[in-house]
Amino acid sequence: MMSPSVSPVMPDYDSARATFNWQQARARLAGLPGGGVNIGYEAIDRHLLEGIGEHVALRCISREGTTTTLTFAQLADLSSRFANTLDALDVARGESVFTLLGRCPELYATVLGTLRAGRVLCPLFTAFGPEPVRLRMDLGEARVLVTTRALYDKKVAPVRARLPDLRQVLITDPGDGPLPVGTSSLPELMAAAPCDFTVAATDTADLALLHFTSGTTGSPKGAMHNHGAVLAHQVTAAYALDLREGDVFWCTADPGWVTGMSYGIIGPLTLGVTTVVDAGDFEPRRWFTVLARERVTVWYTAPTALRMLMRSTPGGDAVTPREEYDLSALRFVASVGEPLNPEAVRWGEEALGLPVHDTWWQTETGAIMIAGFAADPVRPGSMGRPLPGVEAAVLECGNDDRATVTNGHVRIAEAPGARGELALRVGWPSMFCGYLHDRRRYEACFADGWYLTGDLVTRDADGWYWFVGRSDDVIKSAGHLIGPFEVESALMEHPAVAEAGVIGRPDAVAGAVVKAFVSLRAEYTAGEELRRELLAFARKRLGSAVAPREIEFEPDLPRTRSGKVMRRLLRARELGLPAGDLSSLQTSGNASDRSGESEDRR
Ligand code: 6R9
C-alpha cells in the first residue's frame, strides 16, 4: 500500500490554485498520535504505520559506485538509534546538532534522528573552510557535531578550542587507530543504543531546522524553521516537483544547502518515494550513468550543473546523452538556485528529451514558492507562477531597488511587465520564524503583511514571474549564496591587506565567481607572489565554496561617505559600465546580483 498523501494525477495549475488551501491540506499530514507535528515522523514513522516500511527510501551510491538501499523501516531503526544516542549524551530538547557531512547514510540517520528527537538540526557545507565552520557553530551554539575523520582533522580540529559550547563530536568513520581527543565513534554509540524510539511530542511552532544564509553585512544569518514547515515540504514536492507514487527521485543539491534538506531529504521521504543519493563528485558521465542506471523519474538540479553538462556532452558533439544513455524513465526535470537560462531549457529538450522547469525559493521561504508547473508548457527564462497556497506580488520600489514602504504600507505594481521587489503574502507553513538572535533583521524583512524577498522581478500579463536580479550585494555562485562581508573579513586578517571589496564577477558557467579587490598596507608591494599568497590564505580559511577566485590590487578602493567600500562601483567598473548608472548595473540572465550602498535591510 502506498501513502495516501500521494495524489496519482496532478491537477492543472488553475484548478489546483482554485481549490487549494493550507487548512485543508493539513489533512495530508499524519500528525503525531497524541496530536502535534514532527517532521521526522512524517518522513518515516507514518509509512511504517501505513504498511510501506519495506519500501526503499534511499538508494545510496558510494564514491566507488556501489549501491546500498535503505528501506523506511531501516531508516527508522538507524534514526532511532541516533535519537537514543542524543538522549544518552544528555543533549537537551531544542539544543542543536550540526552536520558536516557529504551524502552518506549517516547524514540521513542524523538528520531524521535529530528531528524525531525534537532537537534542532543545522547542516554545514563540507566545502567550507575552518573559519566559516567555526563561525556558524559558534553562532548556532552547536552542542553536537557529526562529521567524518578527515573533515574533523582538516576543518574542526584547528578551531575546536574556540568552540566552548561544542560538547560532542561524533565521527562517522572512526577506522582502526585511536580517535582524535574529544571525539567519539558514532557507529559504536549507535550500536549500543536501542532501536526503538518514541518521537518527541513536538508541534508546528517548535524549532526544527537552522540554515545559515548570507547577507550583505555582518554575520551569516541563521534562518530558523519549525516542524510545521513539513506541510509545505510535502505539498510543494508534490506540486512543483510532480512527485508521485513509484517515483525514483534524484536531488543533486549539497546537503549543506536548504535544497539538500527540504528536497534532498524531507519532501520526498514524506511522500514515500525512493530517493537516489550519490556520494560522488560531479562528473558528466557519472551523472548520466546515475540517471540511466537508477531509472530516475524526477530530477532536481541546478543551472550551474546543467551548464556544465551542456559543455561536456559525452561522446563528442554528434552524440546526445539520450542516444548514449537510456533516459527513458525520466519524466520531469526541475532546476533551482539561480537564473535558468533559456539555452539550458532547450538543451534539456534536446539532450534529455524534456524541458527543464524552473523553481524559485529561498532559505527563508523553506520551500518552493514559484515554479513552472508540470502540467504547463515551459516558458524559457521565466521562473513560473506562484504555487497553490502562495500569494506573490511585485512591489513598487524606490531608487534603492527596495519596496517603498509609506506609513507602513506598500504598493503593488499591477501593470504587466512592471519591475519591482518580489513579495510573498505571509502565511505559508515553511516561512522562517526568525533569524537566530537577530530580531531586527527578521522584522526588517516584513511590511504590510508581506515578506520582502530582496529579489527584483517582473510579472507578465499571464501571471508568470521573470527574475531580474538581487537588490543586495550577495553573490550567487554555482547556486550558493556568498556574503561579501565574510570574504572581506577573512582577507583583512592577512597582515598585508588594508581593505577589501568583494563582488560577483559574471561567469558563463557558475553564474558568478567571487572576485576581491584589495588595497595593501603601506609596507607591502603588489605583485604576483603576494596575489597568490592571498588567494591561498583565503582558500585555507574560507574553503573552496567561499574563497575568492580572483584578486586584483587597487590602491584606492572607492568608498561611500560613511567610509564603506562601494562594491556597487567596483562591480560597475568590472563590467565596464558607467559608475553612476545604477540601472545598467542590472544584468539580465546570469549573475545579476545588484548592489546598493545603503545599509543592508536583510
Ligand atoms: C533555494 C535557494 C535564494 C536566492 C534568491 C534568488 C536566487 C533562487 C532562483 C533564483 C533566479 C531561480 N534564486 N532560485 N534566481 N531563478 N529559479 O536558492 O535558496 O540559497 O537562500 O538563495 O537565490 O536570488 O533570492 P538561497
XYZ file of C-alpha atoms and ligand atoms in Angstrom:
628
model
C 0.000 0.000 0.000
C 1.221 3.441 -0.827
C 0.972 6.529 1.311
C -2.455 8.070 0.640
C -0.889 11.518 0.609
C 0.470 10.979 -2.892
C -2.033 12.104 -5.441
C -1.757 9.934 -8.556
C -2.518 12.608 -11.152
C -1.519 16.229 -10.969
C -4.316 18.694 -11.472
C -3.719 21.574 -13.854
C -2.461 24.844 -12.451
C -5.701 26.806 -12.345
C -7.807 24.138 -10.683
C -5.031 23.337 -8.200
C -4.805 27.005 -7.221
C -8.539 27.494 -7.061
C -9.167 24.568 -4.741
C -6.105 24.617 -2.517
C -5.880 25.966 0.998
C -3.352 25.214 3.734
C -6.010 24.448 6.347
C -7.443 21.621 4.318
C -4.023 20.489 3.177
C -3.158 19.727 6.782
C -5.180 16.559 6.377
C -2.271 15.276 4.244
C -0.136 15.039 7.368
C -0.444 12.043 9.653
C 0.189 14.105 12.779
C 1.561 12.623 15.983
C -0.658 10.071 17.747
C -1.122 12.418 20.716
C -1.580 15.487 18.466
C 1.215 17.725 17.245
C 3.524 17.558 14.245
C 7.069 16.279 13.784
C 8.991 16.376 10.513
C 10.781 13.085 11.204
C 7.508 11.350 11.996
C 6.013 12.455 8.667
C 9.166 11.345 6.843
C 9.418 7.892 8.410
C 7.027 6.688 11.103
C 3.840 7.281 9.182
C 4.968 4.998 6.373
C 5.570 2.186 8.815
C 2.046 2.598 10.134
C 0.705 2.705 6.604
C 2.438 -0.568 5.796
C 5.166 0.579 3.410
C 8.067 0.102 5.812
C 9.697 -2.287 3.354
C 9.578 0.249 0.546
C 13.025 1.571 -0.432
C 13.514 5.063 0.983
C 17.110 5.622 -0.111
C 19.437 4.193 -2.694
C 22.864 5.385 -1.610
C 25.635 5.178 -4.206
C 29.115 5.286 -2.679
C 32.004 7.150 -4.282
C 33.231 3.817 -5.598
C 29.863 3.224 -7.230
C 28.350 0.512 -5.026
C 24.716 0.926 -4.059
C 23.230 0.325 -0.608
C 19.489 0.506 -0.184
C 17.709 1.543 2.981
C 14.024 0.888 3.490
C 11.820 3.171 5.534
C 11.958 0.553 8.305
C 15.770 0.502 8.257
C 15.851 4.278 8.277
C 13.513 4.200 11.282
C 15.927 1.848 13.048
C 19.012 3.952 12.303
C 17.426 7.270 13.173
C 16.002 5.788 16.380
C 19.477 4.689 17.370
C 20.749 8.187 16.690
C 17.878 9.741 18.658
C 18.608 7.435 21.609
C 22.284 8.367 21.346
C 21.328 12.034 21.789
C 19.372 11.070 24.912
C 22.325 9.085 26.216
C 24.608 12.069 25.645
C 22.248 14.345 27.560
C 21.559 16.646 24.669
C 18.546 18.670 25.766
C 15.389 19.359 23.756
C 15.883 22.360 21.492
C 19.699 22.069 21.551
C 21.434 21.931 18.223
C 23.107 19.139 16.301
C 25.318 20.186 13.384
C 26.310 18.064 10.428
C 29.458 18.465 8.362
C 28.896 15.504 6.088
C 28.685 14.532 2.456
C 25.862 12.416 1.086
C 26.201 9.305 3.231
C 23.622 7.155 5.064
C 24.807 8.601 8.406
C 23.607 12.021 7.247
C 20.058 10.699 6.984
C 20.225 8.884 10.332
C 21.495 12.075 11.967
C 19.002 14.465 10.386
C 15.967 12.260 10.955
C 17.100 11.108 14.396
C 17.630 14.713 15.484
C 14.235 15.832 14.202
C 12.416 12.845 15.667
C 14.125 13.575 18.999
C 12.970 17.212 18.977
C 16.485 18.610 18.746
C 17.456 21.248 16.188
C 19.413 20.276 13.089
C 21.858 22.573 11.303
C 23.697 21.368 8.193
C 27.018 22.843 7.061
C 28.778 22.710 3.705
C 31.737 20.355 3.550
C 33.374 22.844 1.169
C 33.514 25.434 3.962
C 36.920 26.096 5.476
C 37.595 26.135 9.248
C 36.552 29.774 9.686
C 33.003 29.576 8.218
C 32.527 26.275 10.086
C 33.610 27.803 13.384
C 31.598 30.979 12.946
C 28.341 29.108 12.244
C 28.810 26.600 15.038
C 29.557 29.433 17.405
C 26.525 31.485 16.354
C 24.261 28.413 16.431
C 25.591 27.220 19.807
C 26.386 23.774 18.425
C 26.257 21.103 21.131
C 26.914 18.110 18.881
C 28.727 17.832 15.569
C 28.534 14.777 13.335
C 31.343 14.595 10.802
C 33.985 12.377 9.226
C 37.506 11.897 10.460
C 39.083 13.700 7.547
C 36.729 16.665 7.810
C 37.300 16.837 11.549
C 41.084 16.908 11.179
C 41.003 19.491 8.405
C 38.211 21.838 9.402
C 37.247 21.397 13.034
C 40.376 20.444 14.967
C 42.097 23.777 14.141
C 39.198 25.764 15.668
C 37.908 23.366 18.335
C 39.464 25.355 21.186
C 37.313 28.314 20.171
C 34.052 26.334 20.376
C 33.371 26.039 24.101
C 29.691 25.056 23.625
C 30.562 22.070 21.433
C 30.300 19.121 23.805
C 30.308 16.121 21.480
C 31.922 15.371 18.146
C 30.685 12.109 16.643
C 32.852 10.568 13.947
C 31.023 8.516 11.320
C 34.114 6.600 10.085
C 36.334 6.045 13.124
C 38.578 3.450 11.427
C 41.080 1.413 13.423
C 43.524 3.824 15.020
C 42.828 5.924 18.117
C 40.267 8.699 17.653
C 41.270 12.334 17.979
C 40.933 13.552 21.566
C 37.461 14.879 22.312
C 35.654 12.825 19.668
C 33.604 9.621 19.852
C 32.772 6.860 17.430
C 29.253 7.248 16.056
C 28.941 3.594 14.928
C 29.913 2.424 18.400
C 27.404 4.675 20.129
C 24.644 3.736 17.688
C 25.336 0.014 18.026
C 24.908 0.337 21.776
C 21.696 2.379 21.504
C 18.205 0.821 21.414
C 16.474 0.786 18.028
C 13.065 1.791 19.393
C 12.285 5.418 19.874
C 9.076 7.287 20.541
C 9.048 10.500 18.564
C 9.244 13.616 20.734
C 5.990 15.472 21.273
C 6.710 18.471 19.073
C 4.187 20.781 17.448
C 4.082 23.130 14.485
C 5.767 26.024 16.301
C 8.679 24.010 17.702
C 12.082 24.772 16.224
C 13.371 22.028 13.914
C 15.957 23.402 11.481
C 18.570 26.094 11.349
C 20.031 27.111 7.993
C 22.757 29.693 7.741
C 22.500 32.051 4.817
C 24.488 35.120 3.852
C 23.602 38.777 3.921
C 25.457 41.827 2.666
C 26.835 42.878 6.014
C 27.557 41.357 9.375
C 27.439 37.715 10.393
C 25.731 34.950 8.457
C 22.032 34.797 9.282
C 20.610 31.709 10.968
C 17.189 31.207 9.380
C 15.026 29.182 11.756
C 12.295 26.784 10.643
C 9.830 24.881 12.746
C 8.170 21.472 12.482
C 5.071 22.945 10.850
C 7.177 23.516 7.721
C 6.802 19.855 6.788
C 3.394 20.534 5.308
C 4.975 22.883 2.764
C 7.869 20.485 2.089
C 5.379 17.763 1.283
C 2.872 19.792 -0.718
C 5.484 21.587 -2.813
C 7.374 18.358 -3.534
C 4.119 17.014 -4.953
C 3.049 20.145 -6.851
C 6.295 21.679 -8.045
C 8.400 18.530 -8.461
C 5.472 16.407 -9.598
C 6.450 13.567 -7.245
C 4.067 10.632 -7.301
C 3.781 7.059 -6.207
C 6.523 4.864 -7.636
C 8.880 7.724 -8.474
C 12.649 7.476 -8.241
C 13.820 10.951 -7.309
C 17.303 12.426 -7.510
C 18.094 15.804 -5.956
C 21.690 16.789 -6.637
C 21.794 19.617 -4.076
C 24.550 19.742 -1.474
C 23.382 18.558 1.954
C 24.711 21.802 3.439
C 22.183 23.844 1.477
C 18.497 24.329 2.216
C 17.619 22.466 -1.007
C 19.530 19.423 0.221
C 17.306 19.430 3.300
C 13.824 20.362 2.024
C 14.056 18.273 -1.160
C 17.160 16.118 -0.691
C 15.656 14.634 2.479
C 12.294 15.780 3.796
C 9.935 16.334 0.844
C 10.448 13.024 -0.999
C 10.526 10.962 2.200
C 7.213 12.396 3.365
C 5.701 11.315 0.043
C 7.071 7.797 0.402
C 9.023 7.865 -2.875
C 12.534 6.446 -3.398
C 15.421 8.901 -3.290
C 18.743 8.335 -5.050
C 21.768 9.648 -3.150
C 25.105 9.896 -4.951
C 28.173 10.434 -2.779
C 30.385 11.033 -5.818
C 31.529 14.373 -7.166
C 30.116 15.962 -10.266
C 31.326 14.224 -13.381
C 29.185 14.273 -16.524
C 29.449 10.563 -17.326
C 28.818 9.596 -13.739
C 25.703 11.751 -13.635
C 24.251 10.385 -16.862
C 25.008 6.873 -15.615
C 23.132 7.562 -12.366
C 20.143 8.908 -14.300
C 20.090 5.876 -16.583
C 21.065 3.028 -14.265
C 18.850 4.077 -11.361
C 15.991 4.790 -13.754
C 15.465 8.216 -12.212
C 11.989 9.554 -12.973
C 12.202 13.033 -11.419
C 15.431 15.005 -11.324
C 16.024 18.225 -9.359
C 19.271 20.022 -10.113
C 20.758 23.490 -10.663
C 21.629 25.722 -13.618
C 25.388 25.540 -12.998
C 25.270 21.746 -13.184
C 23.151 21.902 -16.338
C 25.578 24.347 -17.935
C 28.477 22.074 -17.041
C 26.685 19.135 -18.614
C 25.902 21.227 -21.682
C 29.588 21.948 -22.124
C 30.691 18.391 -21.871
C 28.217 16.396 -23.846
C 29.753 12.974 -23.536
C 30.793 11.045 -26.599
C 31.519 14.105 -28.672
C 29.268 16.622 -30.303
C 27.400 14.222 -32.538
C 26.138 12.059 -29.702
C 23.425 13.327 -27.404
C 23.126 11.819 -23.914
C 19.789 10.396 -24.940
C 21.456 8.276 -27.602
C 24.230 7.049 -25.353
C 22.268 6.540 -22.134
C 18.812 5.138 -21.573
C 16.994 8.100 -20.094
C 13.554 6.758 -20.936
C 12.460 6.621 -17.266
C 12.951 10.375 -16.825
C 9.611 12.201 -16.632
C 10.263 15.579 -15.044
C 13.336 17.795 -14.663
C 13.478 20.893 -12.468
C 16.121 23.438 -11.523
C 16.718 25.799 -8.616
C 19.015 28.363 -7.109
C 19.946 30.772 -9.874
C 18.529 32.085 -13.117
C 17.816 29.240 -15.517
C 18.885 30.472 -18.912
C 16.669 29.601 -21.896
C 19.585 27.730 -23.526
C 19.593 25.278 -20.610
C 15.859 24.695 -21.026
C 16.354 23.975 -24.706
C 19.390 21.804 -24.064
C 17.201 19.709 -21.769
C 14.684 19.237 -24.539
C 17.342 18.042 -26.918
C 19.718 16.153 -24.682
C 17.329 14.688 -22.121
C 14.147 14.741 -24.137
C 12.483 17.002 -21.585
C 12.432 20.743 -20.963
C 13.796 21.961 -17.632
C 11.197 23.518 -15.320
C 12.381 26.345 -13.097
C 11.610 26.704 -9.389
C 12.242 29.784 -7.250
C 12.595 29.954 -3.494
C 14.953 30.968 -0.700
C 16.406 29.645 2.532
C 13.896 31.915 4.275
C 10.863 30.548 2.430
C 11.821 26.971 3.330
C 10.065 25.536 0.289
C 9.440 26.256 -3.390
C 7.211 29.307 -3.860
C 7.209 29.894 -7.614
C 7.565 27.203 -10.244
C 6.811 26.124 -13.761
C 4.017 23.646 -13.117
C 4.483 20.162 -14.541
C 1.239 20.382 -16.480
C 2.205 23.692 -18.133
C 4.424 24.182 -21.165
C 7.714 25.748 -20.081
C 8.275 29.430 -20.783
C 12.061 29.551 -21.158
C 13.512 32.299 -18.963
C 10.547 32.510 -16.593
C 10.579 31.145 -13.036
C 6.928 30.122 -13.359
C 3.905 31.017 -11.261
C 3.174 31.024 -7.507
C 2.294 27.588 -6.179
C -1.156 26.815 -4.805
C -1.391 28.447 -1.376
C 1.246 31.058 -2.237
C 0.309 34.664 -2.953
C 3.020 36.669 -4.647
C 3.218 40.291 -5.807
C 5.563 42.771 -7.417
C 6.008 45.782 -5.139
C 6.851 49.280 -6.290
C 10.431 50.239 -5.497
C 12.427 53.369 -4.840
C 15.839 54.191 -6.299
C 17.460 51.695 -3.979
C 15.523 48.847 -5.619
C 13.724 48.023 -2.414
C 9.986 48.104 -1.897
C 8.788 51.546 -0.904
C 7.058 51.447 2.468
C 4.994 54.553 3.243
C 3.283 54.772 6.634
C 3.606 51.013 6.921
C 2.033 50.371 3.514
C 3.468 49.017 0.291
C 2.138 49.489 -3.240
C 1.638 46.652 -5.627
C 2.900 47.280 -9.152
C -0.070 45.914 -11.055
C 0.948 46.758 -14.613
C 2.225 43.741 -16.541
C 5.963 43.994 -17.053
C 6.485 46.449 -14.203
C 9.715 45.832 -12.355
C 9.743 45.657 -8.566
C 10.569 43.661 -5.484
C 9.092 40.194 -5.246
C 6.969 39.830 -2.116
C 5.057 36.904 -0.652
C 1.927 37.214 1.473
C 2.753 35.975 4.978
C 1.110 32.697 5.931
C 2.682 29.668 4.257
C 3.788 26.950 6.691
C 7.521 26.869 5.929
C 8.145 30.596 6.296
C 11.193 31.099 8.530
C 10.262 32.039 12.074
C 13.275 34.216 12.777
C 16.950 34.884 12.273
C 18.770 33.456 15.239
C 19.459 36.190 17.822
C 18.616 38.913 15.312
C 15.088 40.170 15.672
C 15.808 43.457 13.957
C 16.957 41.846 10.752
C 13.976 39.498 10.800
C 11.450 42.270 11.280
C 13.034 44.297 8.508
C 12.016 41.541 6.077
C 8.305 42.255 6.500
C 5.959 45.106 5.657
C 2.209 45.395 5.416
C 1.637 41.636 5.715
C 4.214 40.807 3.035
C 7.570 39.075 3.238
C 10.011 41.103 1.130
C 12.352 38.770 -0.732
C 15.097 41.165 -1.836
C 14.782 39.864 -5.405
C 13.752 42.059 -8.319
C 11.300 40.578 -10.766
C 8.697 41.354 -13.384
C 5.372 39.606 -13.885
C 3.844 39.245 -17.320
C 0.171 39.612 -18.229
C -0.413 35.891 -17.646
C 0.985 35.979 -14.124
C 4.358 34.359 -14.899
C 7.332 35.737 -12.967
C 10.689 36.665 -14.508
C 13.844 37.115 -12.458
C 15.670 40.416 -12.896
C 18.298 40.452 -10.146
C 19.001 40.800 -6.468
C 18.686 44.118 -4.704
C 21.717 43.487 -2.490
C 25.428 42.669 -2.789
C 25.175 38.986 -2.003
C 26.874 36.753 -4.557
C 25.245 33.655 -6.025
C 27.975 31.387 -7.253
C 27.083 27.910 -8.527
C 23.728 28.364 -6.806
C 25.130 29.130 -3.374
C 24.927 32.450 -1.580
C 28.182 34.038 -0.522
C 28.290 37.065 1.729
C 30.932 39.538 0.516
C 31.477 40.673 4.084
C 32.615 37.248 5.212
C 35.165 37.112 2.397
C 36.370 40.675 3.008
C 36.800 39.970 6.721
C 38.888 36.882 6.053
C 41.147 38.755 3.623
C 41.647 41.541 6.120
C 43.070 39.054 8.610
C 46.145 38.925 6.398
C 48.790 41.431 7.533
C 49.245 42.822 4.005
C 45.604 43.742 3.485
C 44.413 47.209 4.436
C 40.975 46.900 2.903
C 38.992 44.603 0.644
C 35.885 44.877 -1.519
C 34.311 41.711 -2.849
C 31.936 41.320 -5.772
C 30.487 38.635 -8.033
C 32.039 38.694 -11.497
C 29.677 37.223 -14.086
C 30.687 33.776 -15.223
C 29.190 31.756 -18.054
C 29.054 28.520 -16.057
C 28.826 29.342 -12.339
C 26.643 32.435 -12.821
C 29.160 34.435 -10.826
C 32.586 33.920 -9.307
C 33.940 35.707 -6.258
C 36.385 38.479 -7.084
C 38.195 40.549 -4.466
C 39.684 43.998 -4.828
C 42.377 44.567 -2.259
C 44.285 47.616 -1.101
C 47.572 46.953 0.679
C 49.181 48.363 3.777
C 51.970 50.824 3.047
C 54.815 48.412 3.725
C 53.606 45.848 1.146
C 54.003 45.915 -2.624
C 51.530 44.445 -5.051
C 52.833 41.550 -7.103
C 52.098 38.116 -8.423
C 53.611 36.359 -5.429
C 51.523 38.254 -2.903
C 48.418 37.749 -5.017
C 48.940 34.005 -4.973
C 49.661 34.080 -1.262
C 46.410 35.924 -0.578
C 44.410 33.509 -2.732
C 45.866 30.562 -0.831
C 45.366 32.308 2.522
C 41.685 32.951 1.805
C 41.158 29.456 0.467
C 42.624 27.861 3.559
C 40.420 29.873 5.886
C 37.206 30.017 3.911
C 37.268 26.812 1.879
C 36.701 26.381 -1.829
C 32.982 27.221 -1.660
C 33.531 30.751 -0.391
C 37.099 31.823 -1.229
C 37.730 34.390 -3.981
C 38.757 33.004 -7.346
C 40.411 36.276 -8.361
C 42.213 39.067 -6.557
C 43.028 42.449 -8.034
C 45.118 45.087 -6.281
C 43.560 48.502 -6.147
C 45.435 51.253 -4.288
C 42.312 53.280 -3.524
C 39.089 51.430 -3.082
C 36.034 53.595 -3.762
C 34.069 54.395 -0.603
C 30.766 55.796 0.460
C 30.615 58.957 2.533
C 30.312 56.777 5.621
C 33.559 55.060 4.687
C 32.248 51.765 3.417
C 33.778 50.175 0.367
C 31.437 50.676 -2.597
C 31.054 47.242 -4.057
C 28.498 48.617 -6.495
C 31.115 50.820 -8.083
C 33.717 48.060 -8.171
C 31.210 45.927 -9.963
C 30.284 48.653 -12.430
C 33.945 49.115 -13.290
C 34.443 45.403 -13.645
C 31.597 45.253 -16.130
C 32.764 48.377 -17.922
C 29.626 50.290 -17.022
C 29.353 53.960 -16.206
C 29.798 54.375 -12.462
C 26.718 56.463 -11.905
C 24.413 54.323 -13.957
C 22.560 52.203 -11.451
C 20.061 50.786 -13.852
C 22.721 49.433 -16.184
C 24.212 47.529 -13.280
C 21.232 45.355 -13.668
C 22.201 42.480 -15.894
C 19.803 40.032 -17.381
C 20.268 36.305 -17.360
C 23.153 35.013 -15.279
C 24.751 36.545 -12.284
C 22.613 39.542 -11.819
C 23.399 40.373 -8.245
C 22.694 44.024 -7.723
C 24.215 46.209 -5.222
C 23.387 49.318 -3.315
C 25.491 51.245 -0.914
C 22.783 51.645 1.688
C 22.615 49.631 4.882
C 21.591 46.052 4.276
C 17.922 45.658 5.037
C 18.226 41.946 5.322
C 16.740 27.703 -2.703
C 17.756 28.807 -2.734
C 17.940 32.351 -2.651
C 18.218 33.283 -3.815
C 17.012 34.011 -4.313
C 17.433 34.349 -5.744
C 18.231 33.127 -6.149
C 16.833 31.017 -6.300
C 16.185 31.120 -8.375
C 16.977 32.248 -8.092
C 16.672 33.022 -10.236
C 15.636 30.988 -9.684
N 17.374 32.144 -6.811
N 16.118 30.374 -7.241
N 17.214 33.180 -9.012
N 15.908 31.963 -10.577
N 14.878 29.936 -10.029
O 18.319 29.089 -3.759
O 17.969 29.448 -1.551
O 20.446 29.884 -1.269
O 18.701 31.142 0.081
O 19.079 31.598 -2.345
O 18.711 32.558 -4.924
O 18.251 35.479 -5.738
O 16.739 35.143 -3.522
P 19.105 30.513 -1.203
